[in-house]
Amino acid sequence: MSTAIITEAKIPHYIDGQWVESNAREWSEIVNPATGESLGKVPISDAAEVTKAIDAAAAAYPAWRRTPPEDRIQPLFKLKVLLEDHLDDISRLITQENGKTFTEAKAEMRRAIENVEVACGIPVMMQGYNLEDVARGIDEMMIRQPLGVTAAIVPFNFPGMIAFWFLPYAIATGNTFILKPSERVPLTMRYVYELIEKTGLPKGVVNLVNGGKVAVDTLIDDPRVRAISFVGSTPVARYIYARSGEKGKRAQCQGGAKNPVIVLPDADMQMATQIISDSAFGCAGQRCLAVSVAVTIGEAQKTFRDAIAESAAKLRVGNGLEDGVQMGPVITKQSKERIESLIGVGEKQGAKVLVDGRNPKIPRHERGNFVKPTILDGVPASSELSHTEIFGPVLSMVHANDMDEALAFLERNPYGNQASLFTSSGAAARRFRYEAPAGNIGINIGVAAPMAYFPFSGWKDSFFGIMHGQGRDSVEFYTEKKVVVERWAKEHSRKF
Ligand code: NAD
């Protein structure tokens, strides 16, 4: 496969149907995490540039809102085809700026496309409901109307997919939309917006601004922006949710995670090992649904530990564009340092580094941010590390005597993005499904990512808000309910 680097000196914004060069004073380097090479520069915009995007989205809204839903979804059908036709190019870009493997990048884009497909059902999904004769001759109906300008702020770990948890639903329901990608991976959305440009969407309906905190604060503080969607780390999610609340606007803010998996001794160990290895080390552990702490019960402590250690040590790590590579680098040098230092913290807190992925030598990639799969065995269940998000290819192993103890450990986890169980017992599975304190549950599943027609249901510190991303929740989030109670006197109808 070609490993050509796609570079662009300076990333522009897309505002009011035009590519606009930024006049930002501050620019941030976009770096290929596998090679250390520069891929271009992204503007850290000031408030004035972001306000231009809000102006454009606000101006486009009245006509877009009046466009019939059937017509609003036609550009989405075109976008699905364009995304499919350019799947390889987009995926290569994702690998170049994010580091995940080409196969993982393609899988990510399939999830993006799935959301476009689901949003094409808006003419049905957006319907309200009604009842005749709530009192004699009086009818009542609930209709859904769009909000106006909406915005989404997204993280680095899925440069192609996460924007699609929001964009298709926002515009299909009649809103206009502004996206702020992560400043670490702006190239993918730059490319995707070139495809969006070809769909015939009226100017100003979708906009793209690059930047950091100032851009985000501008979106939150402008009263014309009615709804904020955020995905990223918990401290920023909490901040954005609070600031949006102060401004009286609705927000859905997805935060970080520390996803546990319980392995019972009756699990199919071969299957469990393969799936958990993929979950913990796939995308270099930088999936918000990555399993990062395995709680073994009974003899699974030994059987699972031995099998996962063997599997982790075998994974081929390198540049995700090269054939046969199973795991890429982590996003930045700072991430690598943080992950490696947390492995050290684990050691200090009493864990044994069973498989040590620190400071690996990857031939021809000395400047890459590589950490190989790492297993910390015997992490004390009471240690801080057992509940700290590492966001790298590190699996902590904790042991519990029984399911009660394992579930109590999960209760203490501040996050609730996902919890999984591996077992062959239906009764254990049912108990787990019933009691596990997380919003996405996997039973013999390592990455329990909800399909686009189900909500992405984080709990606890993994989510601030009420309506989640994707599917029906998106329709709720992006619309306002209006209830109409109607009476028409009989005499009027007799006139005709
Ligand atoms: P991040 O919080 O650093 O950044 C996310 C976005 O917020 C970026 O667009 C960034 O520019 C912006 N941002 C950063 N600091 C800000 C601030 N102080 N004020 C306003 N905006 C700010 O997250 P990241 O490092 O890009 O992504 C990794 C994190 O995202 C992990 O914690 C991961 O668990 C989480 N994540 C969660 C989900 C989920 O579904 N819950 C999905 C993907 C990633």
PDB file of N, CA, C and O and ligand atoms in Angstrom, residues 153-157 162 165 180-184 211 213 216 230-233 236 239-240 254-257 288 389 391 417 456 462, ligand 1:
ATOM      1  N   ILE A 153     -18.047  19.590  19.236  1.00  0.00           N
ATOM      2  CA  ILE A 153     -16.610  19.687  19.504  1.00  0.00           C
ATOM      3  C   ILE A 153     -16.138  18.255  19.718  1.00  0.00           C
ATOM      4  O   ILE A 153     -16.679  17.545  20.581  1.00  0.00           O
ATOM      5  N   VAL A 154     -15.165  17.810  18.945  1.00  0.00           N
ATOM      6  CA  VAL A 154     -14.843  16.378  18.943  1.00  0.00           C
ATOM      7  C   VAL A 154     -13.357  16.117  19.240  1.00  0.00           C
ATOM      8  O   VAL A 154     -12.527  17.004  19.089  1.00  0.00           O
ATOM      9  N   PRO A 155     -13.030  14.877  19.664  1.00  0.00           N
ATOM     10  CA  PRO A 155     -11.676  14.555  20.123  1.00  0.00           C
ATOM     11  C   PRO A 155     -10.785  13.993  19.012  1.00  0.00           C
ATOM     12  O   PRO A 155     -11.215  13.863  17.863  1.00  0.00           O
ATOM     13  N   PHE A 156      -9.567  13.597  19.393  1.00  0.00           N
ATOM     14  CA  PHE A 156      -8.584  13.148  18.395  1.00  0.00           C
ATOM     15  C   PHE A 156      -8.733  11.678  18.023  1.00  0.00           C
ATOM     16  O   PHE A 156      -8.226  11.246  16.991  1.00  0.00           O
ATOM     17  N   ASN A 157      -9.417  10.878  18.878  1.00  0.00           N
ATOM     18  CA  ASN A 157      -9.225   9.436  18.722  1.00  0.00           C
ATOM     19  C   ASN A 157     -10.049   8.788  17.616  1.00  0.00           C
ATOM     20  O   ASN A 157      -9.730   7.682  17.194  1.00  0.00           O
ATOM     21  N   ILE A 162     -16.596  10.436  14.913  1.00  0.00           N
ATOM     22  CA  ILE A 162     -17.377  11.071  15.991  1.00  0.00           C
ATOM     23  C   ILE A 162     -18.192  12.269  15.495  1.00  0.00           C
ATOM     24  O   ILE A 162     -19.330  12.460  15.925  1.00  0.00           O
ATOM     25  N   TRP A 165     -21.641  11.309  14.687  1.00  0.00           N
ATOM     26  CA  TRP A 165     -22.652  11.045  15.716  1.00  0.00           C
ATOM     27  C   TRP A 165     -23.618  12.229  15.786  1.00  0.00           C
ATOM     28  O   TRP A 165     -24.679  12.138  16.391  1.00  0.00           O
ATOM     29  N   LYS A 180     -16.170  21.678  15.295  1.00  0.00           N
ATOM     30  CA  LYS A 180     -14.784  22.020  15.660  1.00  0.00           C
ATOM     31  C   LYS A 180     -14.036  20.713  15.927  1.00  0.00           C
ATOM     32  O   LYS A 180     -14.200  20.085  16.967  1.00  0.00           O
ATOM     33  N   PRO A 181     -13.199  20.295  14.965  1.00  0.00           N
ATOM     34  CA  PRO A 181     -12.447  19.049  15.171  1.00  0.00           C
ATOM     35  C   PRO A 181     -11.324  19.257  16.182  1.00  0.00           C
ATOM     36  O   PRO A 181     -11.014  20.380  16.572  1.00  0.00           O
ATOM     37  N   SER A 182     -10.703  18.144  16.563  1.00  0.00           N
ATOM     38  CA  SER A 182      -9.527  18.227  17.431  1.00  0.00           C
ATOM     39  C   SER A 182      -8.385  18.866  16.644  1.00  0.00           C
ATOM     40  O   SER A 182      -8.151  18.520  15.483  1.00  0.00           O
ATOM     41  N   GLU A 183      -7.677  19.770  17.284  1.00  0.00           N
ATOM     42  CA  GLU A 183      -6.559  20.450  16.607  1.00  0.00           C
ATOM     43  C   GLU A 183      -5.425  19.470  16.300  1.00  0.00           C
ATOM     44  O   GLU A 183      -4.517  19.778  15.537  1.00  0.00           O
ATOM     45  N   ARG A 184      -5.483  18.258  16.905  1.00  0.00           N
ATOM     46  CA  ARG A 184      -4.408  17.289  16.625  1.00  0.00           C
ATOM     47  C   ARG A 184      -4.672  16.509  15.340  1.00  0.00           C
ATOM     48  O   ARG A 184      -3.753  15.968  14.750  1.00  0.00           O
ATOM     49  N   GLY A 211      -9.596  25.197  15.898  1.00  0.00           N
ATOM     50  CA  GLY A 211      -9.152  25.998  17.032  1.00  0.00           C
ATOM     51  C   GLY A 211      -9.139  25.189  18.304  1.00  0.00           C
ATOM     52  O   GLY A 211      -9.206  23.954  18.283  1.00  0.00           O
ATOM     53  N   LYS A 213      -9.588  26.153  22.886  1.00  0.00           N
ATOM     54  CA  LYS A 213     -10.524  26.583  23.931  1.00  0.00           C
ATOM     55  C   LYS A 213     -11.288  27.867  23.562  1.00  0.00           C
ATOM     56  O   LYS A 213     -12.492  27.958  23.806  1.00  0.00           O
ATOM     57  N   VAL A 216     -14.073  27.089  21.286  1.00  0.00           N
ATOM     58  CA  VAL A 216     -15.144  26.380  22.004  1.00  0.00           C
ATOM     59  C   VAL A 216     -15.944  27.365  22.856  1.00  0.00           C
ATOM     60  O   VAL A 216     -17.191  27.372  22.835  1.00  0.00           O
ATOM     61  N   PHE A 230     -20.436  17.490  22.755  1.00  0.00           N
ATOM     62  CA  PHE A 230     -18.996  17.402  23.024  1.00  0.00           C
ATOM     63  C   PHE A 230     -18.610  15.957  23.258  1.00  0.00           C
ATOM     64  O   PHE A 230     -19.326  15.199  23.927  1.00  0.00           O
ATOM     65  N   VAL A 231     -17.446  15.574  22.758  1.00  0.00           N
ATOM     66  CA  VAL A 231     -16.845  14.287  23.100  1.00  0.00           C
ATOM     67  C   VAL A 231     -15.368  14.542  23.371  1.00  0.00           C
ATOM     68  O   VAL A 231     -14.684  15.183  22.566  1.00  0.00           O
ATOM     69  N   GLY A 232     -14.889  14.057  24.517  1.00  0.00           N
ATOM     70  CA  GLY A 232     -13.479  14.251  24.863  1.00  0.00           C
ATOM     71  C   GLY A 232     -13.244  13.800  26.289  1.00  0.00           C
ATOM     72  O   GLY A 232     -13.937  12.907  26.801  1.00  0.00           O
ATOM     73  N   SER A 233     -12.293  14.432  26.949  1.00  0.00           N
ATOM     74  CA  SER A 233     -11.924  14.002  28.305  1.00  0.00           C
ATOM     75  C   SER A 233     -12.945  14.513  29.328  1.00  0.00           C
ATOM     76  O   SER A 233     -13.646  15.511  29.084  1.00  0.00           O
ATOM     77  N   VAL A 236     -12.857  18.332  30.574  1.00  0.00           N
ATOM     78  CA  VAL A 236     -13.363  19.289  29.577  1.00  0.00           C
ATOM     79  C   VAL A 236     -14.881  19.092  29.393  1.00  0.00           C
ATOM     80  O   VAL A 236     -15.638  20.063  29.266  1.00  0.00           O
ATOM     81  N   TYR A 239     -16.571  20.834  32.196  1.00  0.00           N
ATOM     82  CA  TYR A 239     -16.474  22.291  32.018  1.00  0.00           C
ATOM     83  C   TYR A 239     -17.488  22.779  30.971  1.00  0.00           C
ATOM     84  O   TYR A 239     -18.210  23.757  31.183  1.00  0.00           O
ATOM     85  N   ILE A 240     -17.544  22.064  29.845  1.00  0.00           N
ATOM     86  CA  ILE A 240     -18.419  22.507  28.746  1.00  0.00           C
ATOM     87  C   ILE A 240     -19.896  22.354  29.149  1.00  0.00           C
ATOM     88  O   ILE A 240     -20.723  23.211  28.852  1.00  0.00           O
ATOM     89  N   GLN A 254     -19.831  13.915  26.335  1.00  0.00           N
ATOM     90  CA  GLN A 254     -19.283  12.581  26.604  1.00  0.00           C
ATOM     91  C   GLN A 254     -17.856  12.726  27.091  1.00  0.00           C
ATOM     92  O   GLN A 254     -17.066  13.454  26.490  1.00  0.00           O
ATOM     93  N   GLY A 255     -17.545  12.032  28.181  1.00  0.00           N
ATOM     94  CA  GLY A 255     -16.230  12.168  28.799  1.00  0.00           C
ATOM     95  C   GLY A 255     -15.378  10.919  28.679  1.00  0.00           C
ATOM     96  O   GLY A 255     -15.609  10.050  27.825  1.00  0.00           O
ATOM     97  N   GLY A 256     -14.403  10.805  29.567  1.00  0.00           N
ATOM     98  CA  GLY A 256     -13.435   9.715  29.530  1.00  0.00           C
ATOM     99  C   GLY A 256     -13.983   8.396  30.050  1.00  0.00           C
ATOM    100  O   GLY A 256     -15.187   8.255  30.308  1.00  0.00           O
ATOM    101  N   ALA A 257     -13.086   7.425  30.222  1.00  0.00           N
ATOM    102  CA  ALA A 257     -13.543   6.090  30.588  1.00  0.00           C
ATOM    103  C   ALA A 257     -12.434   5.270  31.227  1.00  0.00           C
ATOM    104  O   ALA A 257     -11.239   5.553  31.043  1.00  0.00           O
ATOM    105  N   CYS A 288     -12.525   5.022  23.401  1.00  0.00           N
ATOM    106  CA  CYS A 288     -13.213   5.302  24.670  1.00  0.00           C
ATOM    107  C   CYS A 288     -13.933   4.047  25.168  1.00  0.00           C
ATOM    108  O   CYS A 288     -14.373   3.997  26.308  1.00  0.00           O
ATOM    109  N   GLU A 389      -7.965   6.714  34.100  1.00  0.00           N
ATOM    110  CA  GLU A 389      -7.920   6.502  32.651  1.00  0.00           C
ATOM    111  C   GLU A 389      -6.487   6.661  32.165  1.00  0.00           C
ATOM    112  O   GLU A 389      -5.871   7.712  32.370  1.00  0.00           O
ATOM    113  N   PHE A 391      -5.586   5.635  28.832  1.00  0.00           N
ATOM    114  CA  PHE A 391      -5.779   5.939  27.408  1.00  0.00           C
ATOM    115  C   PHE A 391      -4.540   5.589  26.582  1.00  0.00           C
ATOM    116  O   PHE A 391      -3.996   6.393  25.836  1.00  0.00           O
ATOM    117  N   ASN A 417     -18.640   4.208  31.106  1.00  0.00           N
ATOM    118  CA  ASN A 417     -18.846   4.177  29.655  1.00  0.00           C
ATOM    119  C   ASN A 417     -19.226   2.782  29.180  1.00  0.00           C
ATOM    120  O   ASN A 417     -20.136   2.615  28.387  1.00  0.00           O
ATOM    121  N   PHE A 456     -25.473   6.111  22.208  1.00  0.00           N
ATOM    122  CA  PHE A 456     -24.154   5.840  22.775  1.00  0.00           C
ATOM    123  C   PHE A 456     -24.218   6.248  24.247  1.00  0.00           C
ATOM    124  O   PHE A 456     -24.028   7.396  24.622  1.00  0.00           O
ATOM    125  N   SER A 462     -18.605   9.540  32.574  1.00  0.00           N
ATOM    126  CA  SER A 462     -18.398   9.383  31.133  1.00  0.00           C
ATOM    127  C   SER A 462     -19.445  10.146  30.331  1.00  0.00           C
ATOM    128  O   SER A 462     -19.385  10.155  29.087  1.00  0.00           O
TER     129      SER A 462
HETATM  130  P1  NAD B   1      -9.805  16.559  24.991  1.00  0.00           P
HETATM  131  O1  NAD B   1     -10.825  16.735  26.061  1.00  0.00           O
HETATM  132  O2  NAD B   1      -8.420  16.993  25.263  1.00  0.00           O
HETATM  133  O3  NAD B   1     -10.260  17.361  23.672  1.00  0.00           O
HETATM  134  C1  NAD B   1     -11.525  17.185  23.072  1.00  0.00           C
HETATM  135  C2  NAD B   1     -11.934  18.463  22.359  1.00  0.00           C
HETATM  136  O4  NAD B   1     -12.061  19.514  23.319  1.00  0.00           O
HETATM  137  C3  NAD B   1     -10.939  18.950  21.309  1.00  0.00           C
HETATM  138  O5  NAD B   1     -11.648  19.415  20.191  1.00  0.00           O
HETATM  139  C4  NAD B   1     -10.203  20.074  22.025  1.00  0.00           C
HETATM  140  O6  NAD B   1      -9.782  21.086  21.139  1.00  0.00           O
HETATM  141  C5  NAD B   1     -11.255  20.621  22.968  1.00  0.00           C
HETATM  142  N1  NAD B   1     -10.684  21.149  24.220  1.00  0.00           N
HETATM  143  C6  NAD B   1      -9.573  20.700  24.869  1.00  0.00           C
HETATM  144  N2  NAD B   1      -9.388  21.399  26.013  1.00  0.00           N
HETATM  145  C7  NAD B   1     -10.390  22.303  26.083  1.00  0.00           C
HETATM  146  C8  NAD B   1     -10.746  23.302  27.023  1.00  0.00           C
HETATM  147  N3  NAD B   1     -10.015  23.514  28.116  1.00  0.00           N
HETATM  148  N4  NAD B   1     -11.838  24.031  26.787  1.00  0.00           N
HETATM  149  C9  NAD B   1     -12.589  23.835  25.697  1.00  0.00           C
HETATM  150  N5  NAD B   1     -12.308  22.902  24.753  1.00  0.00           N
HETATM  151  C10 NAD B   1     -11.218  22.144  24.939  1.00  0.00           C
HETATM  152  O7  NAD B   1      -9.874  15.022  24.551  1.00  0.00           O
HETATM  153  P2  NAD B   1      -8.915  14.240  23.550  1.00  0.00           P
HETATM  154  O8  NAD B   1      -7.580  14.062  24.169  1.00  0.00           O
HETATM  155  O9  NAD B   1      -8.997  14.833  22.186  1.00  0.00           O
HETATM  156  O10 NAD B   1      -9.668  12.823  23.476  1.00  0.00           O
HETATM  157  C11 NAD B   1      -9.436  11.771  24.378  1.00  0.00           C
HETATM  158  C12 NAD B   1     -10.482  11.730  25.454  1.00  0.00           C
HETATM  159  O11 NAD B   1     -11.767  11.638  24.869  1.00  0.00           O
HETATM  160  C13 NAD B   1     -10.354  10.506  26.357  1.00  0.00           C
HETATM  161  O12 NAD B   1     -10.578  10.901  27.684  1.00  0.00           O
HETATM  162  C14 NAD B   1     -11.460   9.584  25.860  1.00  0.00           C
HETATM  163  O13 NAD B   1     -11.939   8.665  26.823  1.00  0.00           O
HETATM  164  C15 NAD B   1     -12.503  10.574  25.491  1.00  0.00           C
HETATM  165  N6  NAD B   1     -13.475  10.033  24.554  1.00  0.00           N
HETATM  166  C16 NAD B   1     -14.710   9.719  25.025  1.00  0.00           C
HETATM  167  C17 NAD B   1     -15.663   9.190  24.168  1.00  0.00           C
HETATM  168  C18 NAD B   1     -17.022   8.817  24.670  1.00  0.00           C
HETATM  169  O14 NAD B   1     -17.832   8.401  23.866  1.00  0.00           O
HETATM  170  N7  NAD B   1     -17.313   8.963  25.951  1.00  0.00           N
HETATM  171  C19 NAD B   1     -15.343   8.977  22.813  1.00  0.00           C
HETATM  172  C20 NAD B   1     -14.071   9.301  22.375  1.00  0.00           C
HETATM  173  C21 NAD B   1     -13.140   9.839  23.252  1.00  0.00           C
END
